[in-house]
Amino acid sequence: MVFQAAWFAAVLGAANQIPLWGTAAVGAALAWHLAVSARPVEEAKLLGLVCLIGFAIETGNVLLGQVSYTSGQPVANLAPYWMVALWGLLAIALNVTMRWMKGRFWLASVLGAVAGPASFVSGVKLGGAQFIAMTPALATMACTWAVLMPALVWLSMRFDGVAVPEVAHA
């Protein structure tokens, strides 16, 4: 529920030229998640890595001329900050609502190829971004997410701050 509310706040904030509001909502969700995590340092590592990956992917989409954004880009041709914040939401979902994908890399690939572009289409329909060329953009996104989602699942296995570590018993 928190994930969806923050996602809508970010996209609708960007669509209405007030991207800071939505980004603040995402920031609050991320802070709350880290505060209640069993190992917040591990979760913060995952969060940072996923945001860096997201920044690179979204900047690539802009530089390839596939998408443009309505607001939140202090530097032209770079990913908007609210979009990078959405990658933070994805990071916290990996060890919570998407936890069931751990070790299921083929399934993560298929779901990534479908859900990644579908999420972007939803954001476009709400006005947070525009496709420059929809079909090539969606094809690129599907291929990217097919590779990226299993990698993110692997990272979430490496940096799992939600699961309480097992204690070895003598």
PDB file of N, CA and C in Angstrom, residues 14-86:
ATOM      1  N   ALA A  14       5.119  14.768 -10.605  1.00  0.00           N
ATOM      2  CA  ALA A  14       5.873  15.140 -11.808  1.00  0.00           C
ATOM      3  C   ALA A  14       4.937  15.620 -12.908  1.00  0.00           C
ATOM      4  N   ALA A  15       3.823  14.929 -13.083  1.00  0.00           N
ATOM      5  CA  ALA A  15       2.867  15.299 -14.130  1.00  0.00           C
ATOM      6  C   ALA A  15       2.278  16.686 -13.896  1.00  0.00           C
ATOM      7  N   ASN A  16       2.173  17.082 -12.634  1.00  0.00           N
ATOM      8  CA  ASN A  16       1.597  18.383 -12.281  1.00  0.00           C
ATOM      9  C   ASN A  16       2.655  19.437 -11.961  1.00  0.00           C
ATOM     10  N   GLN A  17       3.885  19.171 -12.398  1.00  0.00           N
ATOM     11  CA  GLN A  17       5.000  20.115 -12.255  1.00  0.00           C
ATOM     12  C   GLN A  17       5.384  20.395 -10.799  1.00  0.00           C
ATOM     13  N   ILE A  18       5.097  19.465  -9.910  1.00  0.00           N
ATOM     14  CA  ILE A  18       5.526  19.575  -8.509  1.00  0.00           C
ATOM     15  C   ILE A  18       6.221  18.266  -8.093  1.00  0.00           C
ATOM     16  N   PRO A  19       7.316  17.952  -8.777  1.00  0.00           N
ATOM     17  CA  PRO A  19       7.972  16.664  -8.532  1.00  0.00           C
ATOM     18  C   PRO A  19       8.554  16.518  -7.128  1.00  0.00           C
ATOM     19  N   LEU A  20       8.839  17.618  -6.466  1.00  0.00           N
ATOM     20  CA  LEU A  20       9.395  17.512  -5.117  1.00  0.00           C
ATOM     21  C   LEU A  20       8.407  16.880  -4.144  1.00  0.00           C
ATOM     22  N   TRP A  21       7.127  17.130  -4.315  1.00  0.00           N
ATOM     23  CA  TRP A  21       6.126  16.567  -3.404  1.00  0.00           C
ATOM     24  C   TRP A  21       6.142  15.047  -3.463  1.00  0.00           C
ATOM     25  N   GLY A  22       6.080  14.530  -4.665  1.00  0.00           N
ATOM     26  CA  GLY A  22       6.092  13.079  -4.816  1.00  0.00           C
ATOM     27  C   GLY A  22       7.400  12.468  -4.367  1.00  0.00           C
ATOM     28  N   THR A  23       8.491  13.165  -4.648  1.00  0.00           N
ATOM     29  CA  THR A  23       9.802  12.671  -4.231  1.00  0.00           C
ATOM     30  C   THR A  23       9.890  12.643  -2.708  1.00  0.00           C
ATOM     31  N   ALA A  24       9.289  13.641  -2.060  1.00  0.00           N
ATOM     32  CA  ALA A  24       9.257  13.657  -0.591  1.00  0.00           C
ATOM     33  C   ALA A  24       8.448  12.476  -0.053  1.00  0.00           C
ATOM     34  N   ALA A  25       7.344  12.154  -0.710  1.00  0.00           N
ATOM     35  CA  ALA A  25       6.536  10.999  -0.291  1.00  0.00           C
ATOM     36  C   ALA A  25       7.342   9.710  -0.423  1.00  0.00           C
ATOM     37  N   VAL A  26       8.065   9.583  -1.523  1.00  0.00           N
ATOM     38  CA  VAL A  26       8.917   8.401  -1.711  1.00  0.00           C
ATOM     39  C   VAL A  26      10.005   8.376  -0.638  1.00  0.00           C
ATOM     40  N   GLY A  27      10.618   9.528  -0.390  1.00  0.00           N
ATOM     41  CA  GLY A  27      11.652   9.605   0.647  1.00  0.00           C
ATOM     42  C   GLY A  27      11.136   9.172   2.009  1.00  0.00           C
ATOM     43  N   ALA A  28       9.907   9.573   2.333  1.00  0.00           N
ATOM     44  CA  ALA A  28       9.305   9.166   3.609  1.00  0.00           C
ATOM     45  C   ALA A  28       9.100   7.652   3.650  1.00  0.00           C
ATOM     46  N   ALA A  29       8.639   7.080   2.546  1.00  0.00           N
ATOM     47  CA  ALA A  29       8.441   5.621   2.484  1.00  0.00           C
ATOM     48  C   ALA A  29       9.773   4.892   2.642  1.00  0.00           C
ATOM     49  N   LEU A  30      10.808   5.404   1.987  1.00  0.00           N
ATOM     50  CA  LEU A  30      12.127   4.773   2.082  1.00  0.00           C
ATOM     51  C   LEU A  30      12.677   4.873   3.503  1.00  0.00           C
ATOM     52  N   ALA A  31      12.523   6.050   4.118  1.00  0.00           N
ATOM     53  CA  ALA A  31      13.010   6.242   5.490  1.00  0.00           C
ATOM     54  C   ALA A  31      12.285   5.314   6.460  1.00  0.00           C
ATOM     55  N   TRP A  32      10.970   5.203   6.303  1.00  0.00           N
ATOM     56  CA  TRP A  32      10.193   4.308   7.168  1.00  0.00           C
ATOM     57  C   TRP A  32      10.668   2.865   6.997  1.00  0.00           C
ATOM     58  N   HIS A  33      10.859   2.461   5.755  1.00  0.00           N
ATOM     59  CA  HIS A  33      11.305   1.089   5.488  1.00  0.00           C
ATOM     60  C   HIS A  33      12.652   0.819   6.159  1.00  0.00           C
ATOM     61  N   LEU A  34      13.586   1.735   6.002  1.00  0.00           N
ATOM     62  CA  LEU A  34      14.903   1.534   6.620  1.00  0.00           C
ATOM     63  C   LEU A  34      14.798   1.508   8.139  1.00  0.00           C
ATOM     64  N   ALA A  35      13.906   2.326   8.695  1.00  0.00           N
ATOM     65  CA  ALA A  35      13.750   2.389  10.150  1.00  0.00           C
ATOM     66  C   ALA A  35      13.229   1.080  10.738  1.00  0.00           C
ATOM     67  N   VAL A  36      12.420   0.361   9.988  1.00  0.00           N
ATOM     68  CA  VAL A  36      11.839  -0.880  10.518  1.00  0.00           C
ATOM     69  C   VAL A  36      12.563  -2.138  10.023  1.00  0.00           C
ATOM     70  N   SER A  37      13.593  -1.963   9.214  1.00  0.00           N
ATOM     71  CA  SER A  37      14.335  -3.115   8.688  1.00  0.00           C
ATOM     72  C   SER A  37      15.171  -3.768   9.783  1.00  0.00           C
ATOM     73  N   ALA A  38      15.322  -5.070   9.694  1.00  0.00           N
ATOM     74  CA  ALA A  38      16.136  -5.812  10.660  1.00  0.00           C
ATOM     75  C   ALA A  38      17.603  -5.393  10.571  1.00  0.00           C
ATOM     76  N   ARG A  39      18.076  -5.149   9.349  1.00  0.00           N
ATOM     77  CA  ARG A  39      19.465  -4.732   9.116  1.00  0.00           C
ATOM     78  C   ARG A  39      19.453  -3.566   8.125  1.00  0.00           C
ATOM     79  N   PRO A  40      19.218  -2.365   8.625  1.00  0.00           N
ATOM     80  CA  PRO A  40      19.058  -1.216   7.731  1.00  0.00           C
ATOM     81  C   PRO A  40      20.280  -0.895   6.876  1.00  0.00           C
ATOM     82  N   VAL A  41      21.465  -1.220   7.346  1.00  0.00           N
ATOM     83  CA  VAL A  41      22.663  -0.938   6.546  1.00  0.00           C
ATOM     84  C   VAL A  41      22.646  -1.775   5.266  1.00  0.00           C
ATOM     85  N   GLU A  42      22.250  -3.043   5.377  1.00  0.00           N
ATOM     86  CA  GLU A  42      22.165  -3.895   4.191  1.00  0.00           C
ATOM     87  C   GLU A  42      21.093  -3.381   3.230  1.00  0.00           C
ATOM     88  N   GLU A  43      19.958  -2.976   3.772  1.00  0.00           N
ATOM     89  CA  GLU A  43      18.888  -2.435   2.927  1.00  0.00           C
ATOM     90  C   GLU A  43      19.335  -1.137   2.263  1.00  0.00           C
ATOM     91  N   ALA A  44      20.070  -0.306   2.995  1.00  0.00           N
ATOM     92  CA  ALA A  44      20.558   0.958   2.432  1.00  0.00           C
ATOM     93  C   ALA A  44      21.549   0.701   1.297  1.00  0.00           C
ATOM     94  N   LYS A  45      22.364  -0.332   1.423  1.00  0.00           N
ATOM     95  CA  LYS A  45      23.288  -0.692   0.339  1.00  0.00           C
ATOM     96  C   LYS A  45      22.506  -1.072  -0.914  1.00  0.00           C
ATOM     97  N   LEU A  46      21.483  -1.911  -0.737  1.00  0.00           N
ATOM     98  CA  LEU A  46      20.646  -2.307  -1.871  1.00  0.00           C
ATOM     99  C   LEU A  46      19.957  -1.089  -2.468  1.00  0.00           C
ATOM    100  N   LEU A  47      19.421  -0.250  -1.628  1.00  0.00           N
ATOM    101  CA  LEU A  47      18.743   0.970  -2.072  1.00  0.00           C
ATOM    102  C   LEU A  47      19.679   1.842  -2.908  1.00  0.00           C
ATOM    103  N   GLY A  48      20.883   2.062  -2.422  1.00  0.00           N
ATOM    104  CA  GLY A  48      21.848   2.877  -3.157  1.00  0.00           C
ATOM    105  C   GLY A  48      22.233   2.275  -4.496  1.00  0.00           C
ATOM    106  N   LEU A  49      22.494   0.973  -4.505  1.00  0.00           N
ATOM    107  CA  LEU A  49      22.861   0.303  -5.761  1.00  0.00           C
ATOM    108  C   LEU A  49      21.734   0.360  -6.785  1.00  0.00           C
ATOM    109  N   VAL A  50      20.517   0.073  -6.345  1.00  0.00           N
ATOM    110  CA  VAL A  50      19.386   0.076  -7.272  1.00  0.00           C
ATOM    111  C   VAL A  50      19.134   1.487  -7.802  1.00  0.00           C
ATOM    112  N   CYS A  51      19.272   2.497  -6.958  1.00  0.00           N
ATOM    113  CA  CYS A  51      19.092   3.879  -7.431  1.00  0.00           C
ATOM    114  C   CYS A  51      20.164   4.266  -8.451  1.00  0.00           C
ATOM    115  N   LEU A  52      21.398   3.846  -8.230  1.00  0.00           N
ATOM    116  CA  LEU A  52      22.464   4.122  -9.210  1.00  0.00           C
ATOM    117  C   LEU A  52      22.186   3.422 -10.536  1.00  0.00           C
ATOM    118  N   ILE A  53      21.759   2.176 -10.464  1.00  0.00           N
ATOM    119  CA  ILE A  53      21.405   1.439 -11.682  1.00  0.00           C
ATOM    120  C   ILE A  53      20.252   2.137 -12.384  1.00  0.00           C
ATOM    121  N   GLY A  54      19.242   2.523 -11.620  1.00  0.00           N
ATOM    122  CA  GLY A  54      18.086   3.211 -12.191  1.00  0.00           C
ATOM    123  C   GLY A  54      18.458   4.525 -12.843  1.00  0.00           C
ATOM    124  N   PHE A  55      19.344   5.285 -12.197  1.00  0.00           N
ATOM    125  CA  PHE A  55      19.804   6.545 -12.781  1.00  0.00           C
ATOM    126  C   PHE A  55      20.457   6.288 -14.134  1.00  0.00           C
ATOM    127  N   ALA A  56      21.300   5.267 -14.206  1.00  0.00           N
ATOM    128  CA  ALA A  56      21.979   4.942 -15.469  1.00  0.00           C
ATOM    129  C   ALA A  56      20.983   4.494 -16.535  1.00  0.00           C
ATOM    130  N   ILE A  57      20.050   3.629 -16.172  1.00  0.00           N
ATOM    131  CA  ILE A  57      19.063   3.120 -17.138  1.00  0.00           C
ATOM    132  C   ILE A  57      18.188   4.257 -17.655  1.00  0.00           C
ATOM    133  N   GLU A  58      17.654   5.060 -16.747  1.00  0.00           N
ATOM    134  CA  GLU A  58      16.745   6.139 -17.159  1.00  0.00           C
ATOM    135  C   GLU A  58      17.470   7.226 -17.946  1.00  0.00           C
ATOM    136  N   THR A  59      18.709   7.523 -17.578  1.00  0.00           N
ATOM    137  CA  THR A  59      19.492   8.484 -18.360  1.00  0.00           C
ATOM    138  C   THR A  59      19.742   7.921 -19.752  1.00  0.00           C
ATOM    139  N   GLY A  60      20.028   6.630 -19.835  1.00  0.00           N
ATOM    140  CA  GLY A  60      20.198   5.986 -21.140  1.00  0.00           C
ATOM    141  C   GLY A  60      18.952   6.098 -21.997  1.00  0.00           C
ATOM    142  N   ASN A  61      17.783   5.900 -21.400  1.00  0.00           N
ATOM    143  CA  ASN A  61      16.528   6.037 -22.150  1.00  0.00           C
ATOM    144  C   ASN A  61      16.358   7.443 -22.713  1.00  0.00           C
ATOM    145  N   VAL A  62      16.752   8.438 -21.923  1.00  0.00           N
ATOM    146  CA  VAL A  62      16.667   9.830 -22.393  1.00  0.00           C
ATOM    147  C   VAL A  62      17.678  10.065 -23.510  1.00  0.00           C
ATOM    148  N   LEU A  63      18.919   9.639 -23.298  1.00  0.00           N
ATOM    149  CA  LEU A  63      19.971   9.866 -24.295  1.00  0.00           C
ATOM    150  C   LEU A  63      19.708   9.124 -25.601  1.00  0.00           C
ATOM    151  N   LEU A  64      19.033   7.980 -25.516  1.00  0.00           N
ATOM    152  CA  LEU A  64      18.670   7.243 -26.727  1.00  0.00           C
ATOM    153  C   LEU A  64      17.482   7.881 -27.450  1.00  0.00           C
ATOM    154  N   GLY A  65      16.899   8.904 -26.845  1.00  0.00           N
ATOM    155  CA  GLY A  65      15.770   9.588 -27.467  1.00  0.00           C
ATOM    156  C   GLY A  65      14.485   8.781 -27.430  1.00  0.00           C
ATOM    157  N   GLN A  66      14.350   7.931 -26.437  1.00  0.00           N
ATOM    158  CA  GLN A  66      13.148   7.104 -26.350  1.00  0.00           C
ATOM    159  C   GLN A  66      12.058   7.712 -25.483  1.00  0.00           C
ATOM    160  N   VAL A  67      12.463   8.474 -24.467  1.00  0.00           N
ATOM    161  CA  VAL A  67      11.489   9.082 -23.565  1.00  0.00           C
ATOM    162  C   VAL A  67      11.900  10.510 -23.239  1.00  0.00           C
ATOM    163  N   SER A  68      10.921  11.272 -22.793  1.00  0.00           N
ATOM    164  CA  SER A  68      11.198  12.595 -22.235  1.00  0.00           C
ATOM    165  C   SER A  68      10.336  12.751 -20.991  1.00  0.00           C
ATOM    166  N   TYR A  69      10.763  13.627 -20.118  1.00  0.00           N
ATOM    167  CA  TYR A  69      10.073  13.820 -18.847  1.00  0.00           C
ATOM    168  C   TYR A  69       9.528  15.235 -18.755  1.00  0.00           C
ATOM    169  N   THR A  70       8.428  15.371 -18.013  1.00  0.00           N
ATOM    170  CA  THR A  70       7.760  16.665 -17.909  1.00  0.00           C
ATOM    171  C   THR A  70       8.385  17.565 -16.858  1.00  0.00           C
ATOM    172  N   SER A  71       9.051  17.003 -15.867  1.00  0.00           N
ATOM    173  CA  SER A  71       9.646  17.831 -14.809  1.00  0.00           C
ATOM    174  C   SER A  71      10.643  17.017 -14.001  1.00  0.00           C
ATOM    175  N   GLY A  72      11.385  17.738 -13.161  1.00  0.00           N
ATOM    176  CA  GLY A  72      12.299  17.067 -12.247  1.00  0.00           C
ATOM    177  C   GLY A  72      13.661  16.749 -12.810  1.00  0.00           C
ATOM    178  N   GLN A  73      14.055  17.457 -13.874  1.00  0.00           N
ATOM    179  CA  GLN A  73      15.377  17.246 -14.461  1.00  0.00           C
ATOM    180  C   GLN A  73      16.210  18.516 -14.297  1.00  0.00           C
ATOM    181  N   PRO A  74      16.913  18.652 -13.182  1.00  0.00           N
ATOM    182  CA  PRO A  74      17.745  19.849 -13.004  1.00  0.00           C
ATOM    183  C   PRO A  74      18.845  19.960 -14.058  1.00  0.00           C
ATOM    184  N   VAL A  75      19.286  18.815 -14.588  1.00  0.00           N
ATOM    185  CA  VAL A  75      20.300  18.790 -15.641  1.00  0.00           C
ATOM    186  C   VAL A  75      19.690  18.092 -16.853  1.00  0.00           C
ATOM    187  N   ALA A  76      19.672  18.794 -17.978  1.00  0.00           N
ATOM    188  CA  ALA A  76      19.086  18.230 -19.199  1.00  0.00           C
ATOM    189  C   ALA A  76      19.756  16.909 -19.558  1.00  0.00           C
ATOM    190  N   ASN A  77      18.979  16.007 -20.116  1.00  0.00           N
ATOM    191  CA  ASN A  77      19.431  14.699 -20.594  1.00  0.00           C
ATOM    192  C   ASN A  77      19.820  13.715 -19.498  1.00  0.00           C
ATOM    193  N   LEU A  78      19.562  14.056 -18.254  1.00  0.00           N
ATOM    194  CA  LEU A  78      19.773  13.105 -17.165  1.00  0.00           C
ATOM    195  C   LEU A  78      18.415  12.660 -16.634  1.00  0.00           C
ATOM    196  N   ALA A  79      18.392  11.526 -15.987  1.00  0.00           N
ATOM    197  CA  ALA A  79      17.147  11.031 -15.393  1.00  0.00           C
ATOM    198  C   ALA A  79      16.638  12.026 -14.357  1.00  0.00           C
ATOM    199  N   PRO A  80      15.333  12.244 -14.304  1.00  0.00           N
ATOM    200  CA  PRO A  80      14.794  13.139 -13.278  1.00  0.00           C
ATOM    201  C   PRO A  80      14.912  12.508 -11.887  1.00  0.00           C
ATOM    202  N   TYR A  81      15.071  13.359 -10.891  1.00  0.00           N
ATOM    203  CA  TYR A  81      15.275  12.851  -9.537  1.00  0.00           C
ATOM    204  C   TYR A  81      14.081  12.045  -9.029  1.00  0.00           C
ATOM    205  N   TRP A  82      12.884  12.405  -9.424  1.00  0.00           N
ATOM    206  CA  TRP A  82      11.712  11.652  -8.951  1.00  0.00           C
ATOM    207  C   TRP A  82      11.702  10.231  -9.534  1.00  0.00           C
ATOM    208  N   MET A  83      12.247  10.088 -10.741  1.00  0.00           N
ATOM    209  CA  MET A  83      12.307   8.761 -11.361  1.00  0.00           C
ATOM    210  C   MET A  83      13.338   7.891 -10.641  1.00  0.00           C
ATOM    211  N   VAL A  84      14.450   8.484 -10.260  1.00  0.00           N
ATOM    212  CA  VAL A  84      15.461   7.745  -9.495  1.00  0.00           C
ATOM    213  C   VAL A  84      14.866   7.325  -8.146  1.00  0.00           C
ATOM    214  N   ALA A  85      14.047   8.193  -7.562  1.00  0.00           N
ATOM    215  CA  ALA A  85      13.378   7.851  -6.302  1.00  0.00           C
ATOM    216  C   ALA A  85      12.472   6.630  -6.475  1.00  0.00           C
ATOM    217  N   LEU A  86      11.810   6.526  -7.639  1.00  0.00           N
ATOM    218  CA  LEU A  86      10.964   5.354  -7.892  1.00  0.00           C
ATOM    219  C   LEU A  86      11.786   4.068  -7.901  1.00  0.00           C
TER     220      LEU A  86
END
